[in-house]
């Protein structure tokens, strides 16, 4: 099998990397970036500091801070208007997954026009698009290194997966110092998100030797550092390790694929406005238990990398230990169920058939070791509710 691999052209990774953002943009021959971020990073002053640094580097930046959590088609309109008014030649996604996903969508729409629904999976999007430079401030989504964006259709509440090289950032600037103020809940949710990316990339039907190595390394790193960081947000070594692992996991799944957890997670986020990493965490143990029978050796490798099993454990036992370890991890990180998160039972079960169909339509479940039916997906939604 020939693996088709895509990575950002430029990766700057490490403490202080954000200070090189101006040089990266100038080196790409660009001068009029639109900085896409959210109200939180504007409120902390981080966006203004980055704008000042870009201006000092001789660039002509413009700020758009209208990104919303789980960006919607409606939220893109204002950003597109600002981008066109500025005559931007590039887009900087500064923040978590939502600002980066917004930046990717704006980069495509600015050049190609139309509606985001025109570009959802299974449609492939090779481009053209404005160049995107990604600057993550959370250690989880991996969006800085992926050829995917997720946009919710405001009319239908469908969380649309859009994929292709058009959405791959041309450059990523990954500086763990930007994550130092993350609170414990966000640290946990984004950390489990990165772990899900790595495990799904490794067990995916599209896995390949290139993605495998990155996935296993990310799993190992997260296994050693996530609990530490949840307990002590000022653990600098753990912050740096988790930031690198999130990027590695992002590269892994971008060049392999995610699977059933993500397929089921997106509709939860769309209909109930649950943060993406948290909805992944709600699903992760149950979906893994459902899937292990079809890829025991692959899940066993994940268990050993995570530290849940030893080399002396057979594959079946190691895979079992991974499921148990994920359940314990979610308990230790205080991951709520949909019920304890405040989602009503009647509404959850009423929407389960719709969510199951939307999960299948995204294409991600087709990459799972066990390809589920709609009824099996509904059953999994039922299992995780309480």
Coordinates of C-alpha atoms in Angstrom, one line a residue:
X1 CA 0.0 0.0 0.0
X2 CA 1.2 3.5 -0.9
X3 CA 0.5 6.0 1.9
X4 CA -0.4 9.5 0.7
X5 CA 1.2 11.9 3.2
X6 CA 0.6 15.6 3.8
X7 CA 2.3 17.8 6.4
X8 CA 2.6 21.6 6.9
X9 CA 5.5 23.0 4.8
X10 CA 6.9 24.7 7.9
X11 CA 6.8 23.5 11.5
X12 CA 8.2 25.7 14.3
X13 CA 8.0 23.8 17.6
X14 CA 9.2 24.7 21.1
X15 CA 9.3 27.3 23.8
X16 CA 9.4 30.8 22.2
X17 CA 8.3 29.6 18.8
X18 CA 5.5 32.1 18.7
X19 CA 8.1 34.9 18.6
X20 CA 9.1 33.6 15.1
X21 CA 5.6 33.9 13.6
X22 CA 6.4 37.2 11.8
X23 CA 9.5 35.6 10.3
X24 CA 7.5 32.6 9.1
X25 CA 4.9 34.8 7.4
X26 CA 7.5 37.0 5.8
X27 CA 9.4 34.0 4.6
X28 CA 6.3 32.8 2.8
X29 CA 6.2 36.1 0.9
X30 CA 3.0 37.2 2.7
X31 CA 2.2 40.5 4.2
X32 CA -1.5 41.0 4.9
X33 CA -2.6 38.3 7.3
X34 CA -6.0 38.1 9.0
X35 CA -5.6 37.0 12.6
X36 CA -8.6 34.8 13.5
X37 CA -9.2 34.2 17.2
X38 CA -11.9 34.3 19.9
X39 CA -13.2 36.6 22.6
X40 CA -11.2 34.8 25.3
X41 CA -7.8 35.4 23.8
X42 CA -8.8 39.0 23.0
X43 CA -9.8 39.5 26.6
X44 CA -6.5 38.1 28.0
X45 CA -4.6 40.5 25.8
X46 CA -2.9 37.6 23.9
X47 CA -4.4 38.6 20.6
X48 CA -3.3 42.2 20.9
X49 CA 0.2 41.2 21.8
X50 CA 0.4 39.0 18.7
X51 CA -1.0 41.8 16.6
X52 CA 1.7 44.1 17.9
X53 CA 4.4 41.5 17.2
X54 CA 3.1 41.1 13.6
X55 CA 3.1 44.8 13.0
X56 CA 6.7 45.1 14.5
X57 CA 7.7 42.4 11.9
X58 CA 6.6 44.8 9.1
X59 CA 3.3 43.1 8.4
X60 CA -0.1 44.6 8.0
X61 CA -2.4 42.4 10.1
X62 CA -6.1 42.7 10.8
X63 CA -7.9 41.1 13.7
X64 CA -11.1 39.0 13.6
X65 CA -12.2 37.9 17.1
X66 CA -15.6 36.6 16.2
X67 CA -14.9 32.9 16.3
X68 CA -17.4 30.9 18.3
X69 CA -17.0 27.5 20.0
X70 CA -17.7 24.8 17.5
X71 CA -17.9 27.2 14.6
X72 CA -21.0 27.5 12.5
X73 CA -21.8 28.4 9.0
X74 CA -23.5 31.6 10.3
X75 CA -20.3 32.5 12.2
X76 CA -18.2 32.5 9.1
X77 CA -20.0 35.3 7.4
X78 CA -18.6 38.1 9.5
X79 CA -15.1 36.7 9.2
X80 CA -15.3 36.5 5.5
X81 CA -16.5 40.1 5.3
X82 CA -13.5 41.3 7.3
X83 CA -11.1 39.1 5.3
X84 CA -12.3 40.6 2.0
X85 CA -12.3 44.1 3.3
X86 CA -8.7 43.7 4.4
X87 CA -7.7 42.1 1.1
X88 CA -5.9 39.5 3.2
X89 CA -3.4 37.3 1.5
X90 CA -3.3 34.7 4.4
X91 CA -5.1 33.6 7.5
X92 CA -3.7 33.0 11.0
X93 CA -5.7 30.6 13.2
X94 CA -4.8 31.6 16.8
X95 CA -6.4 29.6 19.5
X96 CA -7.9 26.1 20.1
X97 CA -9.5 24.0 17.4
X98 CA -12.4 26.4 16.8
X99 CA -10.3 29.4 15.7
X100 CA -8.1 27.1 13.6
X101 CA -11.1 25.4 12.0
X102 CA -12.6 28.9 11.3
X103 CA -9.4 30.1 9.7
X104 CA -9.2 27.0 7.4
X105 CA -12.8 27.5 6.3
X106 CA -12.3 31.2 5.6
X107 CA -9.2 30.5 3.6
X108 CA -11.2 28.2 1.3
X109 CA -14.3 30.3 1.0
X110 CA -12.3 33.4 0.3
X111 CA -10.9 31.8 -2.9
X112 CA -13.7 29.4 -4.0
X113 CA -16.9 31.0 -2.6
X114 CA -20.0 28.9 -2.2
X115 CA -21.3 27.4 1.1
X116 CA -19.4 25.1 3.5
X117 CA -22.0 22.4 2.8
X118 CA -20.6 22.3 -0.8
X119 CA -17.3 21.1 0.7
X120 CA -18.3 18.5 3.3
X121 CA -17.2 14.8 3.2
X122 CA -17.1 12.8 1.1
X123 CA -16.2 15.8 -1.2
X124 CA -12.4 16.1 -1.5
X125 CA -11.0 19.6 -1.4
X126 CA -7.6 20.0 -3.1
X127 CA -7.8 23.8 -3.2
X128 CA -7.1 26.5 -4.1
X129 CA -7.3 28.4 -0.8
X130 CA -5.5 31.2 1.0
X131 CA -2.5 30.0 3.0
X132 CA -3.3 29.3 6.6
X133 CA -0.8 29.6 9.5
X134 CA -1.9 27.8 12.6
X135 CA -0.9 28.8 16.1
X136 CA -2.5 26.5 18.7
X137 CA -3.1 27.6 22.3
X138 CA -4.4 24.2 23.5
X139 CA -2.8 20.8 23.5
X140 CA -5.5 18.6 21.9
X141 CA -7.1 19.2 18.5
X142 CA -4.0 18.8 16.5
X143 CA -5.7 21.0 13.9
X144 CA -2.4 22.9 13.3
X145 CA -1.2 19.9 11.3
X146 CA -4.4 18.4 9.8
X147 CA -6.2 18.6 6.5
X148 CA -9.6 18.8 8.2
X149 CA -12.0 21.4 9.4
X150 CA -15.3 20.9 11.3
X151 CA -18.1 23.4 10.7
X152 CA -21.6 23.1 12.0
X153 CA -24.4 23.8 9.6
X154 CA -26.5 26.4 11.4
X155 CA -29.7 25.3 9.5
X156 CA -29.5 21.6 10.4
X157 CA -27.2 21.4 13.4
X158 CA -25.1 18.9 11.4
X159 CA -21.4 19.0 12.4
X160 CA -19.8 18.8 8.9
X161 CA -16.4 17.2 8.4
X162 CA -14.6 18.9 5.5
X163 CA -11.3 17.4 4.3
X164 CA -8.5 17.8 1.8
X165 CA -5.2 19.6 1.2
X166 CA -7.0 22.9 0.9
X167 CA -7.4 22.8 4.7
X168 CA -3.8 21.9 5.6
X169 CA -2.0 24.8 7.2
X170 CA 1.0 25.8 5.2
X171 CA 2.8 26.5 8.5
X172 CA 2.3 25.7 12.2
X173 CA 3.9 27.5 15.1
X174 CA 3.6 25.3 18.2
X175 CA 4.7 27.0 21.4
X176 CA 3.7 25.2 24.7
X177 CA 4.0 28.5 26.6
X178 CA 0.7 29.5 25.1
X179 CA -1.0 26.6 27.1
X180 CA 0.3 27.6 30.5
X181 CA -3.0 29.2 31.6
X182 CA -5.2 26.3 30.6
X183 CA -7.6 25.3 33.5
X184 CA -7.8 21.6 34.6
X185 CA -11.0 20.8 32.7
X186 CA -9.7 22.1 29.4
X187 CA -6.4 20.4 30.1
X188 CA -8.2 17.1 30.6
X189 CA -10.6 17.4 27.7
X190 CA -8.0 18.4 25.1
X191 CA -5.6 15.7 26.5
X192 CA -8.1 13.0 26.0
X193 CA -8.9 14.4 22.5
X194 CA -5.2 14.0 21.6
X195 CA -5.2 10.5 23.0
X196 CA -8.3 9.6 20.9
X197 CA -6.6 11.0 17.8
X198 CA -3.6 8.8 18.4
X199 CA -5.4 5.6 19.2
X200 CA -7.9 6.0 16.3
X201 CA -5.1 6.8 13.9
X202 CA -3.3 3.5 14.9
X203 CA -6.3 1.2 14.8
X204 CA -7.9 2.9 11.7
X205 CA -8.3 0.9 8.5
X206 CA -6.2 3.6 6.8
X207 CA -3.3 3.3 9.2
X208 CA 0.2 3.2 7.7
X209 CA 3.8 2.9 9.0
X210 CA 4.3 6.6 9.0
X211 CA 1.3 7.4 11.1
X212 CA 1.8 4.4 13.3
X213 CA 5.1 5.7 14.7
X214 CA 3.7 9.1 15.5
X215 CA 0.6 7.6 17.0
X216 CA 2.4 5.3 19.4
X217 CA 4.8 7.9 20.5
X218 CA 1.9 10.3 21.2
X219 CA 0.1 7.6 23.2
X220 CA 3.2 6.9 25.3
X221 CA 3.8 10.6 26.0
X222 CA 0.1 11.2 27.0
X223 CA 0.1 8.1 29.2
X224 CA 3.1 9.5 31.2
X225 CA 2.0 13.1 31.4
X226 CA -1.7 13.8 31.2
X227 CA -2.6 12.9 34.8
X228 CA 0.4 14.8 36.0
X229 CA -0.7 17.9 34.2
X230 CA -4.3 17.6 35.4
X231 CA -3.0 17.5 38.9
X232 CA -0.5 20.3 38.5
X233 CA -1.1 22.8 35.7
X234 CA 2.2 24.5 36.3
X235 CA 4.2 21.3 35.5
X236 CA 6.3 22.8 32.7
X237 CA 7.7 19.5 31.5
X238 CA 4.3 17.9 31.2
X239 CA 2.9 21.0 29.4
X240 CA 5.7 20.8 26.8
X241 CA 5.3 17.0 26.4
X242 CA 1.5 17.2 25.9
X243 CA 1.8 20.0 23.3
X244 CA 4.2 17.9 21.3
X245 CA 2.1 14.8 21.6
X246 CA -1.0 16.7 20.4
X247 CA 0.8 17.8 17.3
X248 CA 2.2 14.3 16.7
X249 CA -1.3 12.8 17.1
X250 CA -2.7 15.4 14.7
X251 CA -0.2 14.5 12.0
X252 CA -0.9 10.9 12.6
X253 CA -4.7 11.0 12.1
X254 CA -4.4 13.5 9.3
X255 CA -2.3 11.0 7.4
X256 CA -4.4 8.0 8.6
X257 CA -7.9 8.8 9.8
X258 CA -10.1 9.0 12.9
X259 CA -12.8 6.5 13.3
X260 CA -16.0 5.7 15.3
X261 CA -15.3 7.9 18.4
X262 CA -15.1 11.0 16.3
X263 CA -18.0 10.0 14.0
X264 CA -20.2 9.8 17.1
X265 CA -18.7 12.7 18.9
X266 CA -19.5 15.4 16.3
X267 CA -23.3 15.1 16.5
X268 CA -23.1 15.3 20.3
X269 CA -21.3 18.6 20.0
X270 CA -23.6 19.9 17.3
X271 CA -26.9 19.0 19.1
X272 CA -25.9 19.5 22.7
X273 CA -23.0 22.0 22.5
X274 CA -20.6 19.7 24.3
X275 CA -16.9 20.6 23.8
X276 CA -15.4 18.2 21.3
X277 CA -12.7 16.8 23.6
X278 CA -15.3 16.2 26.3
X279 CA -17.7 14.3 24.0
X280 CA -14.8 12.2 22.8
X281 CA -14.0 11.3 26.4
X282 CA -17.6 10.4 27.1
X283 CA -17.5 7.9 24.2
X284 CA -13.9 6.6 24.3
X285 CA -14.1 3.6 26.7
X286 CA -17.4 2.2 25.4
X287 CA -16.4 2.6 21.7
X288 CA -13.1 1.0 22.4
X289 CA -14.8 -2.0 24.1
X290 CA -17.1 -2.3 21.1
X291 CA -14.2 -2.3 18.6
X292 CA -11.3 -4.3 20.2
X293 CA -12.5 -7.7 18.9
X294 CA -11.6 -6.7 15.4
X295 CA -8.1 -5.4 16.0
X296 CA -6.8 -7.0 19.2
X297 CA -3.1 -6.7 18.3
X298 CA -3.4 -3.0 17.3
X299 CA -5.3 -2.1 20.5
X300 CA -2.7 -4.2 22.5
X301 CA 0.1 -2.1 21.0
X302 CA -1.8 1.0 22.2
X303 CA -2.2 -0.5 25.7
X304 CA 1.6 -1.2 26.0
X305 CA 2.5 2.3 24.7
X306 CA 0.0 3.9 27.2
X307 CA 1.5 1.9 30.1
X308 CA -1.6 -0.2 30.7
X309 CA -0.1 -3.5 29.7
X310 CA 3.4 -5.1 29.6
X311 CA 5.2 -6.9 26.8
X312 CA 4.4 -10.1 28.7
X313 CA 0.7 -9.7 28.3
X314 CA -0.9 -11.4 25.4
X315 CA -2.8 -9.3 22.9
X316 CA -6.3 -10.2 24.2
X317 CA -5.4 -9.4 27.8
X318 CA -3.5 -6.2 26.7
X319 CA -6.5 -5.0 24.7
X320 CA -8.8 -5.7 27.7
X321 CA -6.4 -3.7 29.9
X322 CA -6.6 -0.7 27.5
X323 CA -10.4 -0.6 27.9
X324 CA -10.1 -0.7 31.7
X325 CA -7.3 1.9 31.6
X326 CA -9.5 4.3 29.6
X327 CA -12.4 3.9 32.0
X328 CA -10.0 4.6 34.9
X329 CA -8.5 7.6 33.1
X330 CA -11.9 9.1 32.5
X331 CA -12.8 8.6 36.2
X332 CA -9.5 10.2 37.3
X333 CA -10.1 13.2 35.0
X334 CA -13.7 13.5 36.3
X335 CA -15.2 13.1 32.8
X336 CA -19.0 13.4 33.2
X337 CA -21.6 11.3 31.4
X338 CA -24.2 13.0 29.2
X339 CA -26.6 12.7 32.1
X340 CA -24.3 14.2 34.7
X341 CA -23.4 16.9 32.2
X342 CA -27.0 18.0 32.3
X343 CA -28.4 16.6 29.1
X344 CA -32.0 15.5 29.4
X345 CA -32.7 11.8 28.9
X346 CA -35.8 12.3 26.6
X347 CA -33.9 14.7 24.3
X348 CA -30.8 12.4 24.2
X349 CA -32.8 9.3 23.2
X350 CA -35.0 11.3 20.8
X351 CA -32.0 12.6 18.9
X352 CA -30.0 9.3 19.0
X353 CA -31.3 8.0 15.6
X354 CA -30.5 11.4 14.0
X355 CA -27.0 11.4 15.6
X356 CA -26.4 7.8 14.4
X357 CA -27.3 8.7 10.8
X358 CA -25.1 11.8 11.0
X359 CA -22.2 9.8 12.4
X360 CA -22.4 7.3 9.6
X361 CA -22.7 10.1 7.0
X362 CA -19.4 11.7 8.2
X363 CA -17.5 8.6 6.9
X364 CA -15.4 8.2 10.0
X365 CA -17.1 5.1 11.3
X366 CA -16.2 3.3 8.0
X367 CA -12.5 3.5 9.2
X368 CA -13.3 1.8 12.5
X369 CA -12.0 -1.8 13.0
X370 CA -15.7 -2.8 13.5
X371 CA -17.8 -0.9 11.0
X372 CA -21.1 -0.3 12.9
X373 CA -24.7 -0.2 11.8
X374 CA -26.9 2.7 12.8
X375 CA -28.6 0.5 15.4
X376 CA -25.2 -0.4 17.0
X377 CA -24.4 3.3 17.1
X378 CA -27.7 4.1 18.8
X379 CA -26.9 1.3 21.3
X380 CA -23.6 2.9 22.1
X381 CA -25.2 6.3 22.6
X382 CA -27.6 4.5 25.1
X383 CA -24.7 2.8 26.9
X384 CA -22.9 6.0 27.7
X385 CA -25.8 8.2 28.7
X386 CA -25.9 7.5 32.5

